[in-house]
Coordinates of C-alpha atoms in Angstrom, one line a residue:
Chain A
X78 CA 0.0 0.0 0.0
X79 CA 2.8 2.4 0.9
X80 CA 4.2 1.6 -2.5
X81 CA 1.1 2.8 -4.3
X82 CA 1.0 5.9 -2.1
X83 CA 4.6 6.6 -3.0
X84 CA 3.9 6.2 -6.7
X85 CA 0.8 8.4 -6.7
X86 CA 2.5 11.1 -4.8
X87 CA 5.6 11.1 -7.0
X88 CA 3.9 10.4 -10.3
X89 CA 5.4 13.4 -12.2
X90 CA 8.9 12.5 -11.0
X91 CA 8.5 8.9 -12.0
X92 CA 7.2 9.9 -15.4
X93 CA 10.2 12.2 -15.9
X94 CA 12.5 9.3 -15.0
X95 CA 10.7 6.9 -17.3
X96 CA 11.1 9.3 -20.2
X97 CA 14.7 9.9 -19.4
X98 CA 15.3 6.2 -19.2
X99 CA 13.4 5.6 -22.5
X100 CA 15.2 8.3 -24.4
X101 CA 18.6 7.0 -23.3
X102 CA 17.8 3.4 -24.4
X103 CA 15.9 4.2 -27.5
X104 CA 18.5 6.7 -28.8
X105 CA 21.2 4.1 -28.2
X106 CA 19.3 1.3 -29.9
X107 CA 18.4 3.5 -32.9
X108 CA 22.0 4.5 -33.4
X109 CA 23.0 0.8 -33.1
X110 CA 20.4 0.0 -35.8
X111 CA 21.7 2.7 -38.1
X112 CA 25.2 1.3 -37.9
X113 CA 24.6 -2.3 -37.1
X114 CA 22.1 -3.3 -39.8
X115 CA 24.1 -1.8 -42.8
X116 CA 27.3 -3.3 -41.3
X117 CA 25.6 -6.7 -41.2
X118 CA 24.7 -6.4 -44.8
X119 CA 28.1 -5.2 -45.8
X120 CA 30.0 -8.0 -44.1
X121 CA 27.7 -10.9 -44.9
X122 CA 29.5 -12.0 -47.9
X123 CA 32.9 -11.7 -46.4
X124 CA 33.3 -14.5 -43.9
X125 CA 36.6 -13.4 -42.4
X126 CA 35.5 -9.8 -41.9
X127 CA 32.2 -11.0 -40.4
X128 CA 34.2 -13.1 -37.9
X129 CA 36.3 -10.1 -37.0
X130 CA 33.4 -7.8 -36.5
X131 CA 31.4 -10.3 -34.5
X132 CA 34.5 -11.0 -32.3
X133 CA 34.9 -7.3 -31.6
X134 CA 31.2 -7.0 -30.7
X135 CA 31.5 -10.0 -28.5
X136 CA 34.5 -8.5 -26.6
X137 CA 32.5 -5.3 -26.0
X138 CA 29.6 -7.4 -24.7
X139 CA 31.9 -9.1 -22.1
X140 CA 33.0 -5.8 -20.6
X141 CA 31.0 -5.3 -17.4
X142 CA 28.5 -2.5 -18.0
X143 CA 29.8 -0.3 -15.1
X144 CA 33.3 -0.6 -16.5
X145 CA 32.1 0.4 -20.0
X146 CA 30.4 3.5 -18.5
X147 CA 33.7 4.3 -16.8
X148 CA 35.6 3.9 -20.1
X149 CA 33.2 6.2 -21.9
X150 CA 33.6 8.9 -19.3
X151 CA 37.0 10.2 -20.2
X152 CA 35.9 10.6 -23.8
X153 CA 32.4 12.0 -23.3
X154 CA 32.5 13.4 -19.7
X155 CA 29.4 12.7 -17.6
X156 CA 25.7 12.8 -18.4
X157 CA 23.7 11.2 -21.1
X158 CA 26.4 11.2 -23.9
X159 CA 28.7 8.6 -22.4
X160 CA 25.7 6.6 -21.3
X161 CA 24.3 6.5 -24.8
X162 CA 27.7 5.6 -26.2
X163 CA 28.1 2.7 -23.9
X164 CA 24.5 1.5 -24.5
X165 CA 25.0 1.8 -28.2
X166 CA 28.1 -0.5 -28.0
X167 CA 26.0 -3.0 -26.1
X168 CA 23.2 -2.9 -28.6
X169 CA 25.5 -3.5 -31.6
X170 CA 26.2 -7.2 -31.1
X171 CA 22.7 -8.5 -31.1
X172 CA 21.8 -6.3 -34.0
X173 CA 24.8 -7.1 -36.2
X174 CA 24.6 -10.8 -35.3
X175 CA 20.9 -11.1 -36.0
X176 CA 21.3 -9.2 -39.3
X177 CA 24.0 -11.6 -40.3
X178 CA 22.0 -14.7 -39.3
X179 CA 18.8 -13.3 -40.9
X180 CA 20.5 -12.8 -44.3
X181 CA 22.4 -16.0 -44.1
X182 CA 19.2 -17.9 -43.5
X183 CA 17.7 -16.6 -46.7
X184 CA 17.4 -19.6 -49.0
X185 CA 20.3 -19.4 -51.6
X186 CA 17.9 -20.7 -54.2
X187 CA 15.7 -17.6 -53.7
X188 CA 18.7 -15.3 -54.2
X189 CA 19.8 -17.3 -57.2
X190 CA 16.4 -17.0 -58.7
X191 CA 16.3 -13.3 -58.1
X192 CA 19.7 -12.9 -59.7
X193 CA 18.8 -15.0 -62.6
X194 CA 15.7 -12.9 -63.1
X195 CA 17.9 -9.8 -63.6
X196 CA 17.7 -8.1 -60.2
X197 CA 20.6 -5.9 -59.3
X198 CA 22.4 -6.3 -56.0
X199 CA 20.4 -3.4 -54.5
X200 CA 17.1 -4.8 -55.7
X201 CA 18.0 -8.2 -54.2
X202 CA 18.9 -6.5 -50.9
X203 CA 15.7 -4.4 -50.6
X204 CA 13.2 -6.7 -52.3
X205 CA 14.4 -10.1 -51.1
X206 CA 17.0 -10.1 -48.3
X207 CA 15.5 -7.4 -46.1
X208 CA 12.0 -8.6 -46.2
X209 CA 13.0 -12.2 -45.6
X210 CA 15.5 -11.3 -42.8
X211 CA 13.3 -8.7 -41.1
X212 CA 11.9 -10.9 -38.4
X213 CA 15.3 -12.1 -37.4
X214 CA 16.7 -8.6 -37.5
X215 CA 13.8 -7.4 -35.4
X216 CA 14.5 -10.2 -33.0
X217 CA 18.0 -8.7 -32.5
X218 CA 16.5 -5.2 -32.0
X219 CA 14.2 -6.6 -29.4
X220 CA 17.1 -8.2 -27.5
X221 CA 19.1 -5.0 -27.8
X222 CA 16.3 -2.9 -26.5
X223 CA 15.5 -5.1 -23.5
X224 CA 19.2 -5.3 -22.6
X225 CA 19.7 -1.6 -23.0
X226 CA 16.6 -0.8 -20.8
X227 CA 18.2 -3.0 -18.1
X228 CA 21.6 -1.5 -18.3
X229 CA 20.3 2.0 -18.4
X230 CA 19.5 1.6 -14.7
X231 CA 23.2 1.8 -14.0
X232 CA 23.6 5.0 -16.1
X233 CA 22.6 6.9 -13.0
X234 CA 26.2 6.4 -11.8
X235 CA 27.5 8.7 -14.5
X236 CA 24.7 11.2 -13.9
X237 CA 22.8 10.2 -17.0
X238 CA 19.4 10.0 -15.2
X239 CA 16.7 7.5 -15.8
X240 CA 15.0 5.1 -13.4
X241 CA 18.3 4.2 -11.9
X242 CA 18.2 7.5 -10.1
X243 CA 15.2 6.2 -8.0
X244 CA 16.9 2.9 -7.2
X245 CA 20.2 4.3 -6.2
X246 CA 18.8 7.2 -4.2
X247 CA 16.4 4.8 -2.6
X248 CA 19.3 2.5 -1.7
X249 CA 21.1 5.5 -0.2
X250 CA 18.2 6.5 1.9
X251 CA 17.0 3.0 2.5
X252 CA 13.6 4.0 1.0
X253 CA 12.2 0.6 -0.1
X254 CA 9.2 2.2 -1.9
X255 CA 11.6 4.3 -4.0
X256 CA 13.8 1.3 -4.8
X257 CA 10.8 -0.8 -5.8
X258 CA 9.3 1.9 -7.9
X259 CA 12.5 2.2 -9.9
X260 CA 12.9 -1.5 -10.3
X261 CA 9.3 -2.2 -11.2
X262 CA 9.0 0.6 -13.7
X263 CA 12.2 -0.4 -15.5
X264 CA 11.0 -3.9 -15.7
X265 CA 7.6 -2.8 -17.0
X266 CA 9.4 -0.6 -19.5
X267 CA 11.4 -3.5 -20.8
X268 CA 8.3 -5.7 -21.1
X269 CA 6.3 -2.9 -22.8
X270 CA 9.1 -2.3 -25.3
X271 CA 9.5 -5.9 -26.1
X272 CA 5.7 -6.2 -26.6
X273 CA 5.5 -3.2 -28.9
X274 CA 8.5 -4.3 -30.9
X275 CA 6.9 -7.7 -31.2
X276 CA 3.9 -6.1 -32.8
X277 CA 6.1 -4.1 -35.1
X278 CA 7.9 -7.3 -36.1
X279 CA 4.7 -9.0 -36.9
X280 CA 3.5 -6.1 -39.0
X281 CA 6.8 -5.9 -40.9
X282 CA 6.9 -9.6 -41.6
X283 CA 5.1 -11.0 -44.7
X284 CA 2.3 -13.4 -44.1
X285 CA 4.1 -15.7 -46.4
X286 CA 6.8 -16.4 -43.9
X287 CA 6.3 -18.7 -41.0
X288 CA 8.7 -18.0 -38.2
X289 CA 10.3 -21.0 -36.6
X290 CA 10.3 -20.7 -32.9
Chain B
X69 CA 19.3 -19.3 -82.0
X70 CA 21.8 -19.8 -79.3
X71 CA 25.4 -20.5 -80.2
X72 CA 28.2 -21.5 -77.8
X73 CA 31.5 -21.2 -79.5
X74 CA 34.5 -23.0 -78.0
X75 CA 33.4 -22.0 -74.5
X76 CA 35.6 -23.0 -71.5
X77 CA 35.0 -22.2 -67.9
X78 CA 37.5 -22.6 -65.1
X79 CA 36.9 -21.6 -61.5
X80 CA 40.5 -22.2 -60.3
X81 CA 42.5 -21.5 -63.4
X82 CA 43.7 -25.1 -63.5
X83 CA 40.9 -27.4 -64.2
X84 CA 38.2 -26.7 -66.7
X85 CA 34.7 -27.3 -65.6
X86 CA 33.6 -26.8 -69.1
X87 CA 36.1 -27.4 -71.8
X88 CA 36.1 -26.0 -75.3
X89 CA 32.4 -26.7 -75.7
X90 CA 30.5 -25.7 -78.9
X91 CA 26.8 -26.1 -79.2
X92 CA 24.1 -24.7 -81.4
X93 CA 20.5 -24.5 -80.3
X94 CA 18.0 -23.8 -82.9
X95 CA 15.0 -21.6 -82.3
X96 CA 12.0 -23.3 -80.8
X97 CA 14.0 -26.4 -79.8
X98 CA 13.9 -28.0 -76.4
X99 CA 17.4 -29.3 -75.7
X100 CA 18.4 -31.2 -72.6
X101 CA 21.9 -31.0 -71.1
X102 CA 22.3 -34.3 -69.3
X103 CA 25.1 -35.9 -67.4
X104 CA 26.3 -36.9 -64.0
X105 CA 26.8 -34.3 -61.3
X106 CA 29.9 -32.3 -61.8
X107 CA 29.9 -32.8 -65.6
X108 CA 29.5 -29.0 -66.2
X109 CA 25.9 -29.1 -67.4
X110 CA 24.6 -26.4 -65.0
X111 CA 27.7 -24.3 -65.5
X112 CA 27.1 -24.5 -69.2
X113 CA 23.5 -23.4 -68.9
X114 CA 24.3 -20.6 -66.5
X115 CA 26.7 -19.1 -69.0
X116 CA 23.8 -18.4 -71.2
X117 CA 22.3 -15.9 -68.8
X118 CA 25.7 -14.9 -67.5
X119 CA 25.2 -16.2 -64.0
X120 CA 28.6 -17.7 -65.0
X121 CA 31.0 -15.9 -67.3
X122 CA 33.0 -18.1 -69.6
X123 CA 36.7 -18.0 -69.2
X124 CA 37.2 -18.4 -72.9
X125 CA 34.9 -18.5 -75.9
X126 CA 31.8 -16.7 -76.9
X127 CA 28.1 -17.1 -76.6
X128 CA 25.8 -15.6 -79.2
X129 CA 22.1 -15.2 -79.0
X130 CA 20.7 -14.4 -82.4
X131 CA 24.2 -13.4 -83.5
X132 CA 24.7 -10.9 -80.7
X133 CA 27.5 -11.7 -78.4
X134 CA 26.0 -11.7 -74.9
X135 CA 29.2 -10.1 -73.5
X136 CA 28.0 -6.9 -75.2
X137 CA 24.6 -7.0 -73.4
X138 CA 23.8 -5.6 -70.0
X139 CA 23.7 -8.6 -67.6
X140 CA 20.5 -7.7 -65.9
X141 CA 18.6 -6.8 -69.1
X142 CA 19.8 -10.0 -70.7
X143 CA 18.4 -12.0 -67.7
X144 CA 15.1 -10.2 -67.8
X145 CA 14.7 -11.6 -71.3
X146 CA 15.8 -15.1 -70.5
X147 CA 13.3 -17.1 -68.4
X148 CA 14.9 -18.9 -65.5
X149 CA 13.5 -21.8 -63.5
X150 CA 15.6 -23.5 -60.8
X151 CA 15.5 -26.8 -58.9
X152 CA 14.3 -25.6 -55.5
X153 CA 11.7 -23.4 -57.2
X154 CA 13.2 -20.2 -55.8
X155 CA 9.8 -18.5 -55.4
X156 CA 9.9 -15.5 -53.2
X157 CA 8.2 -16.8 -50.0
X158 CA 7.3 -13.3 -48.8
X159 CA 5.4 -12.4 -52.0
X160 CA 2.1 -13.7 -53.2
X161 CA 1.8 -15.9 -56.2
X162 CA 0.6 -13.0 -58.3
X163 CA 3.5 -10.8 -57.1
X164 CA 5.9 -13.7 -57.8
X165 CA 4.7 -14.2 -61.4
X166 CA 4.7 -10.5 -62.2
X167 CA 8.2 -9.9 -60.8
X168 CA 10.1 -9.3 -64.0
X169 CA 7.5 -7.3 -65.9
X170 CA 7.2 -5.1 -62.9
X171 CA 11.0 -4.6 -62.8
X172 CA 10.8 -3.7 -66.5
X173 CA 8.1 -1.1 -65.5
X174 CA 5.5 -2.4 -67.9
X175 CA 2.0 -1.1 -68.0
X176 CA 0.0 -2.2 -65.0
X177 CA -3.0 -3.5 -67.1
X178 CA -0.7 -5.3 -69.4
X179 CA 1.0 -7.0 -66.4
X180 CA -2.3 -8.0 -64.8
X181 CA -3.6 -9.4 -68.1
X182 CA -0.4 -11.3 -68.6
X183 CA -0.6 -12.7 -65.1
X184 CA -4.2 -13.9 -65.6
X185 CA -3.2 -15.5 -68.9
X186 CA -0.4 -17.3 -67.2
X187 CA -2.6 -18.6 -64.4
X188 CA -4.6 -20.2 -67.2
X189 CA -1.6 -21.6 -68.8
X190 CA -0.5 -23.3 -65.6
X191 CA -4.1 -24.3 -64.9
X192 CA -4.4 -22.7 -61.5
X193 CA -7.6 -20.7 -60.9
X194 CA -6.6 -17.1 -60.5
X195 CA -9.2 -16.2 -57.9
X196 CA -8.2 -19.0 -55.6
X197 CA -4.4 -18.7 -55.9
X198 CA -3.4 -15.2 -56.8
X199 CA -3.2 -13.9 -53.3
X200 CA -1.8 -17.0 -51.6
X201 CA 1.8 -17.4 -50.6
X202 CA 4.1 -20.0 -52.0
X203 CA 4.2 -22.0 -48.7
X204 CA 0.4 -22.6 -49.1
X205 CA 1.0 -24.4 -52.4
X206 CA 2.1 -28.0 -53.1
X207 CA 5.5 -28.6 -54.6
X208 CA 4.1 -29.3 -58.0
X209 CA 2.0 -26.1 -57.9
X210 CA 5.0 -24.1 -56.8
X211 CA 7.0 -25.3 -59.7
X212 CA 4.2 -24.5 -62.1
X213 CA 4.2 -21.0 -60.7
X214 CA 8.0 -21.0 -61.2
X215 CA 7.5 -21.8 -64.8
X216 CA 4.8 -19.1 -65.1
X217 CA 7.2 -16.6 -63.6
X218 CA 9.8 -17.5 -66.1
X219 CA 7.3 -16.9 -68.9
X220 CA 6.0 -13.6 -67.6
X221 CA 8.2 -11.3 -69.6
X222 CA 7.7 -13.3 -72.8
X223 CA 11.2 -14.4 -73.2
X224 CA 12.2 -16.3 -76.3
X225 CA 14.6 -18.4 -74.3
X226 CA 14.0 -20.3 -71.1
X227 CA 16.6 -21.9 -68.9
X228 CA 15.5 -24.7 -66.6
X229 CA 17.9 -26.2 -64.1
X230 CA 16.6 -29.5 -62.8
X231 CA 13.2 -28.0 -62.3
X232 CA 11.4 -31.2 -61.5
X233 CA 14.0 -33.2 -59.7
X234 CA 12.7 -32.4 -56.2
X235 CA 9.1 -33.5 -57.0
X236 CA 7.6 -36.9 -56.5
X237 CA 7.5 -39.1 -59.5
X238 CA 3.8 -38.7 -60.3
X239 CA 3.9 -34.9 -60.1
X240 CA 7.2 -34.9 -62.1
X241 CA 5.6 -36.9 -64.9
X242 CA 2.6 -34.5 -64.9
X243 CA 4.8 -31.4 -65.1
X244 CA 6.9 -33.0 -67.9
X245 CA 3.7 -33.5 -69.9
X246 CA 2.7 -30.0 -69.2
X247 CA 6.0 -28.7 -70.3
X248 CA 5.7 -30.5 -73.6
X249 CA 2.2 -29.2 -74.1
X250 CA 3.4 -25.7 -73.3
X251 CA 6.3 -26.1 -75.6
X252 CA 3.9 -27.0 -78.4
X253 CA 1.9 -23.9 -77.7
X254 CA 4.5 -21.4 -77.1
X255 CA 7.4 -22.7 -79.1
X256 CA 10.2 -21.2 -76.9
X257 CA 13.8 -22.2 -77.1
X258 CA 14.4 -24.2 -73.9
X259 CA 17.6 -25.3 -72.4
X260 CA 16.8 -27.9 -69.8
X261 CA 19.4 -29.4 -67.4
X262 CA 18.9 -32.7 -65.7
X263 CA 20.8 -35.7 -64.4
X264 CA 17.8 -37.9 -65.2
X265 CA 18.2 -39.6 -68.6
X266 CA 14.6 -40.8 -68.5
X267 CA 13.5 -37.2 -68.3
X268 CA 15.9 -36.1 -71.0
X269 CA 14.6 -38.8 -73.4
X270 CA 11.0 -37.9 -72.6
X271 CA 11.1 -34.2 -73.1
X272 CA 14.1 -33.4 -75.3
X273 CA 14.0 -32.6 -79.0
X274 CA 17.7 -33.0 -78.7
X275 CA 19.9 -34.3 -75.9
X276 CA 23.5 -33.2 -75.2
X277 CA 25.2 -35.9 -73.1
X278 CA 28.0 -34.3 -71.1
X279 CA 31.0 -35.8 -69.5
X280 CA 33.9 -33.9 -67.9
X281 CA 32.9 -30.5 -69.3
X282 CA 32.5 -31.8 -72.8
X283 CA 29.6 -32.8 -74.9
X284 CA 30.0 -36.4 -75.8
X285 CA 27.0 -36.7 -78.0
X286 CA 24.5 -34.2 -79.2
X287 CA 21.6 -35.8 -81.1
X288 CA 17.9 -36.7 -81.0
X289 CA 16.9 -39.1 -78.2
X290 CA 16.3 -41.8 -80.7
X291 CA 19.7 -41.6 -82.2
X292 CA 21.4 -41.5 -78.8
X293 CA 19.5 -44.6 -77.7
X294 CA 20.2 -46.5 -80.9
X295 CA 23.6 -45.4 -81.8
X296 CA 25.5 -44.2 -78.7
X297 CA 28.9 -42.9 -79.8
X298 CA 30.8 -44.6 -77.1
X299 CA 30.7 -46.8 -74.1
X300 CA 30.1 -43.9 -71.7
X301 CA 26.9 -42.8 -73.5
X302 CA 25.8 -46.4 -73.8
X303 CA 26.4 -47.0 -70.1
X304 CA 24.7 -43.7 -69.2
X305 CA 21.6 -44.2 -71.2
X306 CA 21.5 -47.7 -69.9
X307 CA 21.8 -50.8 -72.1
X308 CA 18.3 -51.8 -71.2
X309 CA 16.9 -48.4 -72.2
X310 CA 15.3 -49.5 -75.4
X311 CA 13.7 -52.3 -73.5
X312 CA 12.0 -49.7 -71.3
X313 CA 11.0 -47.5 -74.1
X314 CA 9.9 -49.8 -77.0
X315 CA 8.2 -46.9 -78.6
X316 CA 11.6 -45.7 -79.6
X317 CA 12.1 -48.8 -81.7
X318 CA 10.7 -48.6 -85.2
X319 CA 10.1 -51.2 -87.9
X320 CA 13.5 -50.7 -89.5
X321 CA 15.2 -51.6 -86.2
X322 CA 13.6 -55.0 -86.0
X323 CA 13.5 -56.0 -89.6
X324 CA 15.7 -58.6 -91.3
X325 CA 17.4 -57.1 -94.2
X326 CA 18.7 -60.0 -96.2
X327 CA 15.6 -60.3 -98.4
X328 CA 15.0 -63.0 -100.9
X329 CA 13.6 -61.2 -103.9
X330 CA 12.4 -62.7 -107.1
X331 CA 11.0 -61.3 -110.3
X332 CA 7.3 -61.4 -111.2
X333 CA 7.9 -63.6 -114.2
X334 CA 9.6 -66.5 -112.5
X335 CA 7.9 -69.8 -112.6
X336 CA 6.7 -71.9 -109.6
X337 CA 9.6 -74.4 -110.1
X338 CA 12.1 -71.6 -110.0
X339 CA 10.6 -70.2 -106.9
X340 CA 10.6 -73.5 -105.1
X341 CA 14.3 -73.8 -106.0
X342 CA 15.1 -70.5 -104.5
X343 CA 13.1 -71.3 -101.3
X344 CA 14.9 -74.5 -100.8
X345 CA 18.3 -73.0 -101.4
X346 CA 17.7 -70.0 -99.1
X347 CA 15.6 -71.9 -96.5
X348 CA 12.8 -69.4 -96.8
X349 CA 9.0 -70.0 -96.8
X350 CA 8.1 -66.6 -98.1
X351 CA 9.4 -64.8 -101.1
X352 CA 9.1 -61.1 -102.1
X353 CA 8.1 -60.4 -105.7
X354 CA 9.7 -57.2 -106.8
X355 CA 10.0 -55.1 -109.9
X356 CA 13.7 -55.9 -110.4
X357 CA 14.1 -53.8 -113.5
X358 CA 14.5 -50.5 -111.6
X359 CA 17.3 -49.9 -109.2
X360 CA 17.3 -50.8 -105.5
X361 CA 15.3 -50.8 -103.3
X362 CA 13.0 -52.6 -105.7
X363 CA 9.4 -51.8 -105.7
X364 CA 7.4 -54.4 -103.9
X365 CA 4.7 -56.1 -105.9
X366 CA 3.6 -58.9 -103.8
X367 CA 4.4 -61.8 -101.5
X368 CA 4.3 -65.5 -102.2
X369 CA 4.4 -68.1 -99.5
X370 CA 5.1 -71.8 -100.1
X371 CA 1.5 -72.7 -99.4
X372 CA 0.5 -71.0 -102.6
X373 CA 2.3 -73.6 -104.7
X374 CA 0.1 -76.6 -103.6
X375 CA -1.5 -78.3 -106.5
X376 CA 0.1 -76.2 -109.1
X377 CA 2.0 -78.2 -111.7
X378 CA 1.6 -75.9 -114.6
X379 CA 5.0 -74.4 -115.2
X380 CA 3.6 -71.5 -117.2
X381 CA 2.1 -70.0 -114.1
X382 CA 4.2 -67.1 -113.1
X383 CA 4.7 -65.5 -109.7
X384 CA 2.7 -62.5 -110.7
X385 CA -0.3 -64.7 -111.2
X386 CA -0.4 -66.2 -107.7
X387 CA 1.3 -63.7 -105.5
X388 CA -0.6 -62.0 -102.7
X389 CA -1.0 -58.4 -103.5
X390 CA -3.2 -57.2 -100.7
X391 CA -0.3 -56.5 -98.3
X392 CA 0.0 -54.8 -95.0
X393 CA 3.1 -52.9 -95.9
X394 CA 4.9 -51.5 -93.0
X395 CA 6.5 -48.1 -93.3
X396 CA 10.1 -48.2 -92.1
X397 CA 9.5 -45.6 -89.4
X398 CA 6.4 -47.3 -87.8
X399 CA 7.0 -47.7 -84.1
X400 CA 7.4 -51.2 -82.9
X401 CA 4.3 -51.2 -80.8
X402 CA 2.2 -50.3 -83.7
X403 CA 3.9 -53.0 -85.8
X404 CA 3.1 -55.5 -83.1
X405 CA -0.5 -54.4 -82.9
X406 CA -1.0 -54.7 -86.6
X407 CA 0.6 -58.1 -86.6
X408 CA -1.7 -59.3 -83.9
X409 CA -4.7 -57.8 -85.3
X410 CA -4.2 -59.1 -88.9
X411 CA -2.5 -62.3 -87.7
X412 CA 0.5 -61.7 -89.9
X413 CA 3.7 -63.6 -89.4
X414 CA 5.8 -62.1 -92.2
X415 CA 5.4 -58.5 -93.1
X416 CA 7.3 -56.4 -95.6
X417 CA 8.9 -53.2 -94.6
X418 CA 8.9 -50.5 -97.3
X419 CA 10.4 -47.1 -97.7
X420 CA 8.4 -44.0 -98.7
X421 CA 8.5 -45.1 -102.4
X422 CA 7.2 -48.6 -101.7
X423 CA 10.7 -49.9 -102.2
X424 CA 11.2 -53.2 -100.3
X425 CA 13.9 -52.8 -97.6
X426 CA 13.3 -55.6 -95.2
X427 CA 11.1 -58.2 -93.5
X428 CA 9.7 -58.5 -90.1
X429 CA 9.1 -62.1 -89.0
X430 CA 8.4 -63.5 -85.6
X431 CA 12.1 -64.5 -85.4
X432 CA 13.4 -61.0 -86.2
X433 CA 11.3 -59.5 -83.4
X434 CA 12.5 -62.1 -81.0
X435 CA 16.0 -61.5 -82.0
X436 CA 15.8 -57.8 -81.4
X437 CA 14.0 -58.2 -78.1
X438 CA 16.6 -60.6 -77.0
X439 CA 19.4 -58.2 -77.9
X440 CA 18.0 -55.2 -76.0
X441 CA 16.7 -57.2 -73.0
X442 CA 18.5 -56.4 -69.8
X443 CA 20.9 -58.9 -68.7
X444 CA 18.9 -61.4 -66.7
X445 CA 19.7 -64.3 -64.5
X446 CA 20.4 -67.7 -65.9
X447 CA 17.7 -70.2 -65.8

């Protein structure tokens, strides 16, 4: 009950934190899409390069998030910039990897048929590969988004704001309601984002494709 | 007309997948490239729409070197059907079929008319199938759509790379029939690749048997079956092939050619003499004044001589003139039917001018069947 009272009394603050949280994660994921998806397409035909890129992204993924925020600070100072940068790096791996997998899973016969019908490389990419890989690519975006929303809670430590503020302040003051509010809302945010992206994925995927779960 | 001139292809610069291959494909012909896997048949076909570029040599379509054409516009004008169908799974059947005309930015009405026409050609109801997706169709239906898609831009040439090999035997047979029907109607130049010699024989106007990147024999199915140029071809088409496809045998393949001929003015005594000497019971009466093959006038069997002692009776007086002459190109099964129906044991085989060129007897048929019969166990 006290939790509900806290939430209703602090609604404007909570919403502000939710928006901050969202803008950090979404900006990072969008940037990662802008870079990651084209990179995926560019390296798909070069196995060695693909391996190198995936390895780099893997290494980034293994760096603890707090450490990555710390690394970003000397370059970008404190605030949202280093946070977005670090989140962006985290989002890259699932997006590049899923783009690669998505394109590689396109039946070679389909590509060959398209080529034999006189489609240019670009036409093949936009008319065949993207639509066929879109559900897998979207899967990567979903994973990246959920991960980023989770990690953004730590971004409070480099003064980037977000729901982490509530959790850490709550911890400092031993205010359980505050802690729980931060935790619950970040979890809800992740669930909601995943749900919405799931709908987007469905809308973008042709009815002709059955997704294998 | 498609002309491949001394075409070679090497992927590694050392071994040639296709070696110095020349091939002329006449307009409206359905030719089949057949051979074991790795013989270069697909590579050869793919050089025609430049999915593969020849290392050496030239390919001409209607006397234009395809090197001088833009790759993609060449491909838009050469229909292409592949083994695993290659339909676009995310597009509806209608979208799939209209792919190339849409790429060529043809008029929308024109495209929609063409698509509807093609639905008729492949015998799928437009209303029911136009808006379905490939996965909702059976394998056979999908491949029909694949063929329709290849026809959509009205290409003169169609390349087909093992299009039916993934289908079950019954569907495959159906689609082969349909392809033949389509070919009769549309008269396209078709290059068809398969490893299945049965299929090649069934559908090809001509067959090019390939081995190690070369064409070993390029001829009609009949000639390849009857006169394979070497052991490889013989082995490949199978020694028992004629046994399985008796319709490929014609009268001239089963006839005996040492014929005992005798003139119309010979007497009975003379005829009996000839019969004894040559151990024959039937003689052919021919007009021996002209040059060979002599025109057949009638047949005389030994039974006709019973009770004739008058030596002035000539062959022309007693010969049987109502004959069931068999044209030399009559298929064996028709010959057999005719023989059964008319209860004939000895029939004369004639050329187009009624010239006698051979005999078919029960023995000659048995001999041929024995020759082409697959090697069987000893009894």
